[in-house]
Coordinates of C-alpha atoms in Angstrom, one line a residue:
Chain A
X33 CA 145.9 71.3 61.6
X34 CA 144.2 74.6 62.0
X35 CA 145.1 77.1 59.3
X36 CA 146.2 80.7 60.0
X37 CA 142.9 81.9 58.5
X38 CA 140.9 79.8 60.8
X39 CA 143.0 80.8 63.8
X40 CA 142.4 84.5 62.9
X41 CA 138.6 83.8 62.6
X42 CA 138.5 82.0 65.9
X43 CA 140.5 84.8 67.6
X44 CA 138.3 87.5 66.2
X45 CA 135.1 85.7 67.2
X46 CA 136.4 85.1 70.7
X47 CA 137.2 88.8 70.9
X48 CA 133.7 89.8 69.8
X49 CA 132.1 87.6 72.3
X50 CA 134.4 88.9 75.1
X51 CA 133.5 92.5 74.2
X52 CA 129.9 91.6 74.2
X53 CA 130.0 90.2 77.7
X54 CA 132.2 92.9 79.0
X55 CA 130.0 95.7 77.8
X56 CA 126.5 94.2 78.2
X57 CA 126.4 91.1 80.4
X58 CA 127.7 92.9 83.5
X59 CA 124.9 95.5 83.2
X60 CA 122.4 92.7 82.6
X61 CA 123.3 91.1 85.8
X62 CA 123.5 94.4 87.7
X63 CA 120.0 95.5 86.8
X64 CA 118.3 92.4 88.2
X65 CA 116.2 93.8 91.0
X66 CA 116.7 92.1 94.4
X67 CA 114.0 89.7 95.5
X68 CA 111.6 90.8 98.2
X69 CA 110.3 88.2 100.5
X70 CA 107.2 90.0 101.7
X71 CA 104.6 91.1 99.1
X72 CA 102.6 94.2 99.2
X73 CA 99.3 93.7 97.4
X74 CA 96.9 96.3 96.1
X75 CA 93.2 95.9 95.3
X76 CA 90.2 98.2 94.8
X77 CA 86.6 97.6 95.6
X78 CA 83.5 99.7 95.0
X79 CA 82.8 101.8 98.1
X80 CA 79.5 101.8 99.9
X81 CA 77.1 104.7 99.3
X82 CA 77.4 107.9 101.4
X83 CA 75.3 111.0 101.3
X84 CA 77.1 114.2 100.6
X85 CA 75.1 117.4 101.2
X86 CA 76.1 120.2 98.8
X87 CA 77.1 123.5 100.4
X88 CA 74.2 125.9 100.9
X89 CA 71.6 123.4 99.9
X90 CA 68.4 123.2 101.9
X91 CA 67.0 119.9 100.8
X92 CA 68.2 116.5 99.7
X93 CA 71.8 115.6 98.9
X94 CA 73.9 113.9 96.3
X95 CA 74.5 110.2 96.9
X96 CA 78.1 109.3 95.9
X97 CA 80.0 106.0 96.5
X98 CA 82.6 106.1 99.2
X99 CA 86.2 106.8 98.2
X100 CA 89.0 105.8 100.5
X101 CA 92.5 104.3 100.8
X102 CA 93.3 101.6 103.3
X103 CA 96.7 100.4 104.5
X104 CA 97.4 97.4 106.6
X105 CA 100.3 95.3 107.7
X106 CA 102.8 94.8 110.5
X107 CA 105.0 97.2 112.4
X108 CA 106.0 96.5 116.1
X109 CA 104.0 95.5 119.1
X110 CA 102.0 98.6 120.3
X111 CA 103.8 100.8 117.9
X112 CA 102.4 104.2 116.8
X113 CA 101.9 104.1 113.0
X114 CA 101.5 107.4 111.2
X115 CA 100.1 108.1 107.8
X116 CA 101.1 111.1 105.7
X117 CA 99.5 112.3 102.6
X118 CA 101.8 114.4 100.3
X119 CA 104.1 114.9 103.3
X120 CA 101.4 116.1 105.6
X121 CA 100.5 114.0 108.7
X122 CA 96.9 112.8 108.5
X123 CA 96.4 110.3 111.2
X124 CA 98.2 108.0 113.7
X125 CA 97.0 104.6 114.9
X126 CA 98.3 102.1 117.5
X127 CA 99.3 98.7 116.4
X128 CA 98.1 95.8 118.5
X129 CA 100.3 93.4 120.6
X130 CA 101.2 91.4 117.5
X131 CA 102.3 94.5 115.6
X132 CA 99.3 94.5 113.3
X133 CA 97.9 97.9 112.2
X134 CA 95.2 99.1 109.8
X135 CA 94.5 102.7 108.6
X136 CA 91.7 104.0 106.4
X137 CA 91.6 107.5 105.0
X138 CA 88.7 109.1 103.2
X139 CA 89.4 110.7 99.8
X140 CA 87.5 112.8 97.4
X141 CA 89.1 113.1 94.0
X142 CA 90.8 111.1 91.3
X143 CA 94.5 111.6 91.7
X144 CA 98.0 110.2 92.0
X145 CA 98.8 110.7 95.6
X146 CA 102.0 110.0 97.6
X147 CA 101.1 108.3 100.9
X148 CA 103.9 107.7 103.4
X149 CA 103.9 105.6 106.6
X150 CA 106.3 105.4 109.5
X151 CA 106.2 103.5 112.7
X152 CA 107.5 104.5 116.2
X153 CA 108.2 101.6 118.6
X154 CA 107.4 101.8 122.3
X155 CA 110.8 103.3 123.0
X156 CA 110.2 106.1 120.6
X157 CA 112.6 104.9 117.8
X158 CA 111.3 105.6 114.3
X159 CA 111.4 103.5 111.3
X160 CA 112.4 104.7 107.8
X161 CA 109.6 106.2 105.7
X162 CA 107.7 103.8 103.5
X163 CA 106.3 105.6 100.5
X164 CA 103.4 104.3 98.4
X165 CA 102.5 106.5 95.4
X166 CA 98.9 105.4 94.5
X167 CA 96.3 106.0 91.9
X168 CA 93.1 106.9 93.7
X169 CA 89.8 106.6 91.9
X170 CA 86.5 108.1 93.1
X171 CA 84.0 105.5 94.1
X172 CA 86.6 102.9 95.1
X173 CA 88.2 101.8 98.3
X174 CA 91.8 101.1 97.4
X175 CA 93.5 98.7 99.8
X176 CA 97.2 98.2 100.2
X177 CA 98.0 95.2 102.4
X178 CA 101.0 93.1 103.4
X179 CA 103.1 96.1 104.6
X180 CA 105.9 95.2 106.9
X181 CA 108.3 97.7 108.5
X182 CA 111.9 96.6 109.0
X183 CA 113.0 96.4 112.7
X184 CA 114.2 99.5 114.5
X185 CA 117.8 99.7 115.5
X186 CA 119.8 101.7 118.1
X187 CA 123.5 101.3 118.9
X188 CA 125.3 102.6 122.0
X189 CA 128.6 103.9 120.5
X190 CA 129.6 106.1 117.5
X191 CA 133.2 104.7 117.9
X192 CA 134.1 101.3 119.3
X193 CA 137.6 100.6 120.7
X194 CA 139.4 97.9 118.8
X195 CA 138.5 94.5 120.1
X196 CA 135.6 95.8 122.2
X197 CA 131.8 95.3 121.9
X198 CA 128.9 97.1 120.4
X199 CA 125.4 96.9 121.9
X200 CA 122.5 96.9 119.5
X201 CA 118.8 97.0 120.5
X202 CA 115.4 97.8 119.1
X203 CA 112.0 96.4 118.3
X204 CA 110.7 93.9 115.7
X205 CA 107.8 91.5 115.3
X206 CA 107.7 89.0 118.2
X207 CA 109.6 85.8 117.8
X208 CA 111.1 86.6 114.4
X209 CA 114.5 85.7 113.1
X210 CA 116.7 88.6 112.1
X211 CA 120.2 89.4 110.8
X212 CA 122.4 92.2 112.0
X213 CA 124.7 93.2 109.2
X214 CA 128.0 95.1 109.6
X215 CA 129.5 96.4 106.4
X216 CA 132.6 98.4 105.8
X217 CA 136.3 97.7 105.8
X218 CA 135.2 94.1 106.6
X219 CA 131.7 92.6 106.7
X220 CA 130.1 90.4 109.3
X221 CA 126.5 89.1 109.9
X222 CA 125.0 88.1 113.3
X223 CA 121.7 86.3 113.7
X224 CA 119.2 86.7 116.5
X225 CA 115.5 86.2 117.4
X226 CA 113.3 88.9 118.9
X227 CA 111.6 88.2 122.2
X228 CA 107.9 87.7 122.8
X229 CA 107.2 91.4 123.2
X230 CA 109.2 92.2 120.0
X231 CA 112.2 93.7 121.8
X232 CA 115.7 92.6 121.0
X233 CA 119.2 93.3 122.4
X234 CA 122.5 91.9 121.4
X235 CA 126.1 92.6 122.4
X236 CA 128.3 92.1 119.3
X237 CA 131.9 91.2 119.7
X238 CA 133.9 93.2 117.1
X239 CA 137.2 91.5 118.0
X240 CA 138.2 90.5 114.5
X241 CA 137.1 93.6 112.7
X242 CA 139.9 96.0 111.8
X243 CA 140.0 99.8 112.4
X244 CA 137.9 101.8 110.0
X245 CA 134.4 103.1 109.1
X246 CA 131.4 100.8 109.2
X247 CA 127.6 100.8 108.8
X248 CA 125.2 98.6 110.7
X249 CA 121.6 97.6 109.8
X250 CA 119.1 94.9 110.6
X251 CA 116.6 93.0 108.6
X252 CA 114.2 90.1 109.0
X253 CA 115.8 86.9 107.7
X254 CA 115.4 86.6 103.9
X255 CA 113.9 90.1 103.7
X256 CA 115.7 92.8 101.6
X257 CA 113.8 95.6 103.4
X258 CA 116.4 96.9 105.9
X259 CA 116.4 99.2 108.8
X260 CA 118.1 102.6 108.8
X261 CA 121.9 102.4 108.4
X262 CA 123.8 103.6 111.4
X263 CA 127.5 104.6 110.9
X264 CA 130.2 103.9 113.4
X265 CA 133.9 103.5 113.4
X266 CA 136.4 101.2 115.1
X267 CA 139.2 103.1 116.6
X268 CA 141.3 103.8 119.6
X269 CA 138.6 104.5 122.1
X270 CA 134.9 104.1 122.9
X271 CA 132.7 107.1 122.2
X272 CA 129.2 106.8 123.3
X273 CA 126.2 108.5 121.7
X274 CA 124.8 111.4 123.7
X275 CA 121.7 113.6 123.5
X276 CA 123.9 116.2 121.8
X277 CA 125.0 113.8 119.0
X278 CA 123.1 112.1 116.3
X279 CA 123.6 108.9 114.4
X280 CA 121.7 110.2 111.4
X281 CA 123.8 111.4 108.5
X282 CA 123.0 115.0 107.7
X283 CA 121.3 115.7 111.0
X284 CA 123.6 118.7 111.8
X285 CA 121.2 120.2 114.4
X286 CA 121.0 116.8 116.2
X287 CA 117.3 116.9 116.5
X288 CA 117.0 113.3 115.5
X289 CA 115.0 114.3 112.4
X290 CA 115.8 114.8 108.8
X291 CA 113.5 117.5 107.4
X292 CA 113.4 120.7 105.3
X293 CA 115.8 122.4 107.7
X294 CA 118.5 119.7 107.1
X295 CA 117.8 119.9 103.3
X296 CA 118.3 123.6 103.4
X297 CA 121.6 123.4 105.2
X298 CA 122.8 120.8 102.6
X299 CA 121.4 123.1 99.8
X300 CA 123.5 126.0 101.2
X301 CA 126.7 124.0 100.8
X302 CA 125.7 122.5 97.4
X303 CA 128.7 122.9 95.2
X304 CA 130.7 124.8 97.8
X305 CA 134.2 123.7 98.9
X306 CA 135.1 122.4 102.4
X307 CA 131.6 121.6 103.7
X308 CA 131.2 120.8 107.4
X309 CA 131.6 117.2 108.3
X310 CA 128.0 116.8 109.4
X311 CA 126.7 118.1 106.1
X312 CA 128.9 115.8 103.9
X313 CA 126.8 112.7 104.4
X314 CA 129.1 110.4 102.4
X315 CA 132.3 112.0 103.6
X316 CA 133.8 112.6 100.1
X317 CA 134.4 116.3 100.6
X318 CA 131.8 117.6 98.2
X319 CA 128.1 118.2 98.4
X320 CA 126.3 116.8 95.3
X321 CA 123.2 114.8 94.4
X322 CA 124.5 111.7 96.2
X323 CA 124.5 113.6 99.6
X324 CA 120.9 114.6 98.9
X325 CA 120.0 111.0 98.0
X326 CA 121.4 109.9 101.4
X327 CA 119.4 112.6 103.1
X328 CA 116.3 111.4 101.3
X329 CA 116.9 107.9 102.6
X330 CA 116.8 109.1 106.2
X331 CA 114.0 111.5 105.7
X332 CA 111.6 111.8 108.7
X333 CA 109.7 115.0 107.9
Chain B
X265 CA 138.2 86.1 55.9
X266 CA 137.3 89.7 55.1
X267 CA 133.7 88.7 55.0
X268 CA 133.9 87.2 58.4
X269 CA 135.6 90.3 59.8
X270 CA 132.9 92.6 58.2
X271 CA 130.1 90.4 59.7
X272 CA 131.7 90.6 63.2
X273 CA 132.2 94.3 63.0
X274 CA 128.5 94.8 61.9
X275 CA 127.5 92.5 64.8
X276 CA 129.5 94.6 67.3
X277 CA 128.2 97.9 65.9
X278 CA 124.6 96.5 66.1
X279 CA 125.1 95.6 69.8
X280 CA 126.6 99.0 70.6
X281 CA 123.8 100.9 69.0
X282 CA 121.2 98.9 70.9
X283 CA 123.0 99.0 74.2
X284 CA 120.5 101.3 75.6
X285 CA 117.7 98.8 75.1
X286 CA 119.4 96.3 77.4
X287 CA 118.5 98.1 80.7
X288 CA 115.2 97.1 82.4
X289 CA 114.8 100.6 83.9
X290 CA 114.2 103.6 81.7
X291 CA 113.3 107.3 81.8
X292 CA 110.9 108.6 79.1
X293 CA 109.2 111.8 78.0
X294 CA 105.6 111.5 76.9
X295 CA 104.0 114.2 74.7
X296 CA 100.8 114.3 72.7
X297 CA 101.3 113.0 69.2
X298 CA 100.1 116.2 67.6
X299 CA 99.4 119.8 68.9
X300 CA 98.4 123.0 67.1
X301 CA 100.3 126.2 66.9
X302 CA 99.4 128.3 69.9
X303 CA 98.6 125.3 72.1
X304 CA 100.2 124.9 75.5
X305 CA 100.8 121.2 76.1
X306 CA 102.4 118.9 78.7
X307 CA 105.5 116.8 78.4
X308 CA 105.4 114.1 81.2
X309 CA 108.7 112.7 82.4
X310 CA 108.2 109.2 83.7
X311 CA 110.7 106.9 85.4
X312 CA 110.3 103.2 85.2
X313 CA 112.8 101.9 87.8
X314 CA 111.8 98.2 87.3
X315 CA 110.8 98.0 91.0
X316 CA 114.1 99.4 92.3
X317 CA 113.5 102.2 94.9
X318 CA 114.8 105.5 93.7
X319 CA 114.9 108.9 95.5
X320 CA 116.9 111.4 93.4
X321 CA 116.9 112.7 89.9
X322 CA 119.0 115.2 87.9
X323 CA 117.7 115.7 84.4
X324 CA 118.5 117.8 81.4
X325 CA 115.9 117.7 78.6
X326 CA 116.6 119.3 75.2
X327 CA 113.9 120.8 73.0
X328 CA 113.7 122.8 69.8
X329 CA 113.5 126.5 70.8
X330 CA 112.5 127.5 67.2
X331 CA 109.3 125.4 67.4
X332 CA 108.3 125.9 71.0
X333 CA 108.9 127.7 74.3
X334 CA 109.0 126.6 77.9
X335 CA 106.0 127.8 79.9
X336 CA 106.5 126.3 83.3
X337 CA 105.8 123.0 85.1
X338 CA 103.2 121.2 87.2
X339 CA 103.8 119.0 90.2
X340 CA 100.3 117.7 90.9
X341 CA 100.0 113.9 90.3
X342 CA 103.8 113.7 90.2
X343 CA 106.3 112.7 92.9
X344 CA 109.4 114.8 93.1
X345 CA 108.8 116.1 96.6
X346 CA 111.6 118.7 96.9
X347 CA 113.4 120.5 94.2
X348 CA 117.1 121.1 94.5
X349 CA 116.9 123.0 91.2
X350 CA 113.3 123.5 90.0
X351 CA 112.7 123.2 86.2
X352 CA 114.1 126.2 84.3
X353 CA 115.2 126.8 80.8
X354 CA 118.6 127.7 79.5
X355 CA 119.6 127.7 75.8
X356 CA 117.1 125.2 74.7
X357 CA 117.4 122.8 77.6
X358 CA 115.4 122.3 80.7
X359 CA 117.4 121.7 83.8
X360 CA 115.9 120.2 86.9
X361 CA 117.0 118.1 89.9
X362 CA 115.2 117.0 93.0
X363 CA 114.6 114.4 95.6
X364 CA 111.7 112.1 96.7
X365 CA 112.1 111.8 100.5
X366 CA 111.6 108.2 101.5
X367 CA 112.0 106.9 97.9
X368 CA 109.5 105.2 95.6
X369 CA 109.6 101.9 93.6
X370 CA 106.7 102.6 91.3
X371 CA 103.1 103.6 91.0
X372 CA 100.5 101.4 92.7
X373 CA 97.5 101.2 90.4
X374 CA 94.8 98.7 91.4
X375 CA 93.5 98.6 87.8
X376 CA 96.9 97.4 86.5
X377 CA 99.2 94.5 87.3
X378 CA 102.5 95.3 88.9
X379 CA 104.0 98.7 89.6
X380 CA 103.6 101.5 87.1
X381 CA 106.2 104.1 86.1
X382 CA 106.8 107.0 88.4
X383 CA 105.6 110.3 87.0
X384 CA 108.4 112.7 88.0
X385 CA 107.3 116.1 86.6
X386 CA 105.0 117.6 83.9
X387 CA 106.7 120.3 81.9
X388 CA 104.6 122.9 80.0
X389 CA 105.5 124.0 76.5
X390 CA 103.8 126.5 74.1
X391 CA 103.9 125.6 70.4
X392 CA 105.1 128.5 68.3
X393 CA 105.8 127.1 64.8
X394 CA 104.7 124.0 62.9
X395 CA 107.2 121.2 62.6
X396 CA 108.4 118.0 64.2
X397 CA 109.4 118.8 67.8
X398 CA 111.8 116.4 69.4
X399 CA 112.5 116.1 73.1
X400 CA 115.7 114.4 74.0
X401 CA 117.6 113.8 77.2
X402 CA 121.2 115.0 77.4
X403 CA 121.6 114.1 81.1
X404 CA 119.7 111.7 83.4
X405 CA 121.1 110.8 86.7
X406 CA 118.8 108.6 88.8
X407 CA 120.0 107.5 92.3
X408 CA 118.8 104.5 94.2
X409 CA 117.1 104.8 97.6
X410 CA 119.7 102.7 99.4
X411 CA 121.5 105.1 101.7
X412 CA 124.5 105.3 99.4
X413 CA 123.2 107.2 96.4
X414 CA 124.1 104.5 93.9
X415 CA 123.3 105.4 90.3
X416 CA 120.6 103.3 88.7
X417 CA 121.6 102.1 85.2
X418 CA 118.8 102.9 82.8
X419 CA 118.0 103.8 79.2
X420 CA 116.4 107.0 77.9
X421 CA 113.4 107.1 75.7
X422 CA 113.0 110.4 73.8
X423 CA 109.7 111.8 72.6
X424 CA 108.4 113.9 69.7
X425 CA 105.2 115.7 68.7
X426 CA 104.1 117.2 65.5
X427 CA 103.1 120.8 65.7
X428 CA 100.4 121.6 63.1
X429 CA 99.1 124.8 61.7
X430 CA 95.5 124.2 62.3
X431 CA 93.5 127.3 61.5
X432 CA 90.1 125.8 61.6
X433 CA 88.1 128.2 63.8
X434 CA 85.8 125.5 65.0
X435 CA 88.6 123.3 66.3
X436 CA 89.2 124.1 70.0
X437 CA 88.8 127.9 69.7
X438 CA 90.7 128.7 72.9
X439 CA 93.1 125.7 73.5
X440 CA 95.2 127.7 76.0
X441 CA 92.2 128.2 78.3
X442 CA 92.6 124.8 79.9
X443 CA 96.2 125.2 80.9
X444 CA 96.6 129.0 81.3
X445 CA 97.5 129.8 84.9
X446 CA 95.5 132.5 86.5
X447 CA 96.0 131.7 90.1
X448 CA 98.8 133.1 92.3
X449 CA 101.1 130.7 94.2
X450 CA 99.8 129.3 97.4
X451 CA 100.6 131.1 100.7
X452 CA 103.9 130.1 102.2
X453 CA 106.0 130.7 105.3
X454 CA 109.6 131.9 105.8
X455 CA 111.7 130.3 108.5
X456 CA 114.8 131.9 110.0
X457 CA 117.6 129.6 111.0
X458 CA 120.1 130.8 113.6
X459 CA 123.7 130.3 112.8
X460 CA 124.5 128.8 116.2
X461 CA 122.5 125.7 115.5
X462 CA 125.1 124.2 113.1
X463 CA 128.7 124.7 112.5
X464 CA 130.0 127.2 109.9
X465 CA 126.7 127.5 108.2
X466 CA 125.5 131.1 108.5
X467 CA 122.1 132.2 109.6
X468 CA 119.6 131.8 106.8
X469 CA 116.0 132.2 105.7
X470 CA 114.3 129.2 104.0
X471 CA 111.1 129.3 102.1
X472 CA 109.3 127.1 99.7
X473 CA 106.2 128.1 97.7
X474 CA 104.0 125.9 95.6
X475 CA 102.0 126.7 92.5
X476 CA 99.7 124.2 91.0
X477 CA 99.1 126.1 87.7
X478 CA 102.6 126.6 86.2
X479 CA 105.1 126.1 89.0
X480 CA 107.4 128.5 90.8
X481 CA 109.7 130.4 88.4
X482 CA 111.7 132.6 90.8
X483 CA 111.8 134.4 94.1
X484 CA 112.6 138.1 94.8
X485 CA 113.4 139.6 98.2
X486 CA 112.9 143.0 99.7
X487 CA 114.3 144.2 103.0
X488 CA 112.5 147.0 104.6
X489 CA 111.2 148.5 101.4
X490 CA 114.4 148.4 99.5
X491 CA 114.8 147.2 95.8
X492 CA 113.6 143.7 94.9
X493 CA 116.5 141.3 94.3
X494 CA 116.5 137.7 93.0
X495 CA 117.1 135.1 95.7
X496 CA 117.0 131.4 96.2
X497 CA 116.2 129.3 99.2
X498 CA 118.2 129.0 101.5
X499 CA 119.4 132.6 101.6
X500 CA 122.1 133.7 104.1
X501 CA 121.1 136.7 106.1
X502 CA 122.8 138.3 109.1
X503 CA 121.2 139.8 112.1
X504 CA 121.7 143.6 112.4
X505 CA 121.4 146.0 115.3
X506 CA 117.8 146.7 114.7
X507 CA 115.0 144.3 113.7
X508 CA 114.3 144.0 110.0
X509 CA 111.3 143.0 107.9
X510 CA 112.0 140.7 105.0
X511 CA 109.5 140.1 102.2
X512 CA 109.8 137.2 99.8
X513 CA 107.8 137.3 96.6
X514 CA 107.2 134.0 94.8
X515 CA 106.5 134.3 91.0
X516 CA 105.0 131.5 88.9
X517 CA 105.6 131.1 85.2
X518 CA 102.5 133.0 84.3
X519 CA 103.6 136.1 86.2
X520 CA 101.3 135.7 89.2
X521 CA 102.9 136.2 92.6
X522 CA 102.4 135.7 96.3
X523 CA 104.2 137.6 99.1
X524 CA 105.3 136.4 102.5
X525 CA 107.1 138.4 105.2
X526 CA 109.1 137.7 108.3
X527 CA 110.5 140.1 110.9
X528 CA 114.0 139.1 112.2
X529 CA 114.7 140.5 115.6
X530 CA 117.8 142.8 115.9
X531 CA 120.9 142.1 118.0
X532 CA 119.7 144.7 120.4
X533 CA 116.5 144.0 122.3
X534 CA 114.1 147.0 122.2
X535 CA 114.2 147.5 125.9
X536 CA 118.0 147.6 125.9
X537 CA 117.9 150.1 123.0
X538 CA 115.6 152.4 124.9
X539 CA 117.8 152.2 128.0
X540 CA 120.9 153.1 126.0
X541 CA 119.1 155.9 124.3
X542 CA 117.9 157.3 127.7
X543 CA 121.4 157.0 129.1
X544 CA 122.7 158.8 126.1
X545 CA 120.2 161.7 126.6
X546 CA 121.0 161.9 130.3
X547 CA 124.7 162.0 129.5
X548 CA 124.2 164.8 127.0
X549 CA 122.2 166.8 129.6
X550 CA 124.9 166.3 132.2
X551 CA 127.7 167.4 129.9
X552 CA 125.7 170.5 129.0
X553 CA 125.1 171.3 132.7
X554 CA 128.8 170.8 133.4
X555 CA 129.8 173.1 130.6
X556 CA 127.4 175.8 131.9
X557 CA 128.7 175.4 135.5
X558 CA 132.3 175.8 134.4
X559 CA 131.5 179.0 132.7

């Protein structure tokens, strides 16, 4: 027989443990970062000697070791891969037929520098920006390898009639398994493999998805790096994307770019009531930091 | 029984107090352990996102106004790319919010293992009086780079520095020399956005200056030689009949400034204006002739 005192003790202890799990355990689980299947690695090696001639000097020069940063990885077959330094375009290279690219940029000073990369497939579709803030040290060649861009994605409709189809296409690495994810009122995943030239095209039946707002994105199988998210709805009729429309949230001038102009438009409406629909990136009727975060996600510069 | 209840209450209190330490991500402020009265020093705000990509930050940092004053900020070697609200002081708190276009997960340093914390901004303070100066966060909103703007759970790590009254003349005779900003902000452009490009948003001018020394404090505007008024980018501006020249002056925290100008064309093209003027003159002459004829 359990006495009343013991019952009270057991109840109180259970209550304490429950409070502990409610308050802390959920956050412990929430903060676990998602696994990334591809690994970007960084290394630095001493640069070879170069001769630098000081300005105005007439003889000799100062011999200093080479300082540079180097990026390599995979984009899409024959893609244009661009490198930006602190938001300014520095150079563009062409990936080979396997999608491999390599870029080296000379540097001069010790600094923390933000390098950004984006890739454009042969159809002109751009990837999201990949940012790499790096510590650059004079006299070293800092190499960042193992970069892999998520596939590009384009859809044909901004609204799909109930029970109809959605065409999705883009470019990826050749002969790679991918997943097309539709999230929204209901979720669905489709799998496919890219062709030998990296292109892919799939017609998705949306027959069992209910009316409502959705987002679609694509990723390599088992890779958490995803493509840009494209929003669409399932409704009464088909509405195709045109040159005058844009699938990018916040792209009010439909120039297919997200840059300082779009940021400024958003900034004008910051805190103001009844913003235009194209400015309100998450459709909640207010412009706040969340809208700017969504804009930053789609930034092209 | 009472003992057991007391132990459990202490246990729950202990867990509550240390809740902040449970998060793997944290935001911190780093300051020198000691500074001297008269020194200008840096407070570096770092974000350790534990490898989770982030792209937005909205921060309020409190400091003791009686011990120090805010002198500006620096953005070199830091990664907030665009300020929504650049660092400014109000009633003993520094307010700032901005975005990192494209997001970042951490700092890549080949000399260290793994990703380092992300330096967000370096704030400058001037030490006024000796004492224990505490820096504490009253608001830190950090959003993930996932297309949805999800808030990243994180803890806050405050900082403090001891301000000493070091009057030794040999010790660092001019400590402000290293950080005092003598350079004016970098040249910048003004862009005019027509209202027709996007719905309901008026025509505006946008501008963004940079200053490596102490950061941009404010902007003032002058239209055709009128008085200077405080403005922010973007600034709504309407076209008028005639063209107008707008000058924007960017001030840094040290009082240096840089001007930039733009001429916005008027609603009337110059050729049309001259034609209308000529027609008006001809009409006046004709009327005069008619009046003379009738007499």
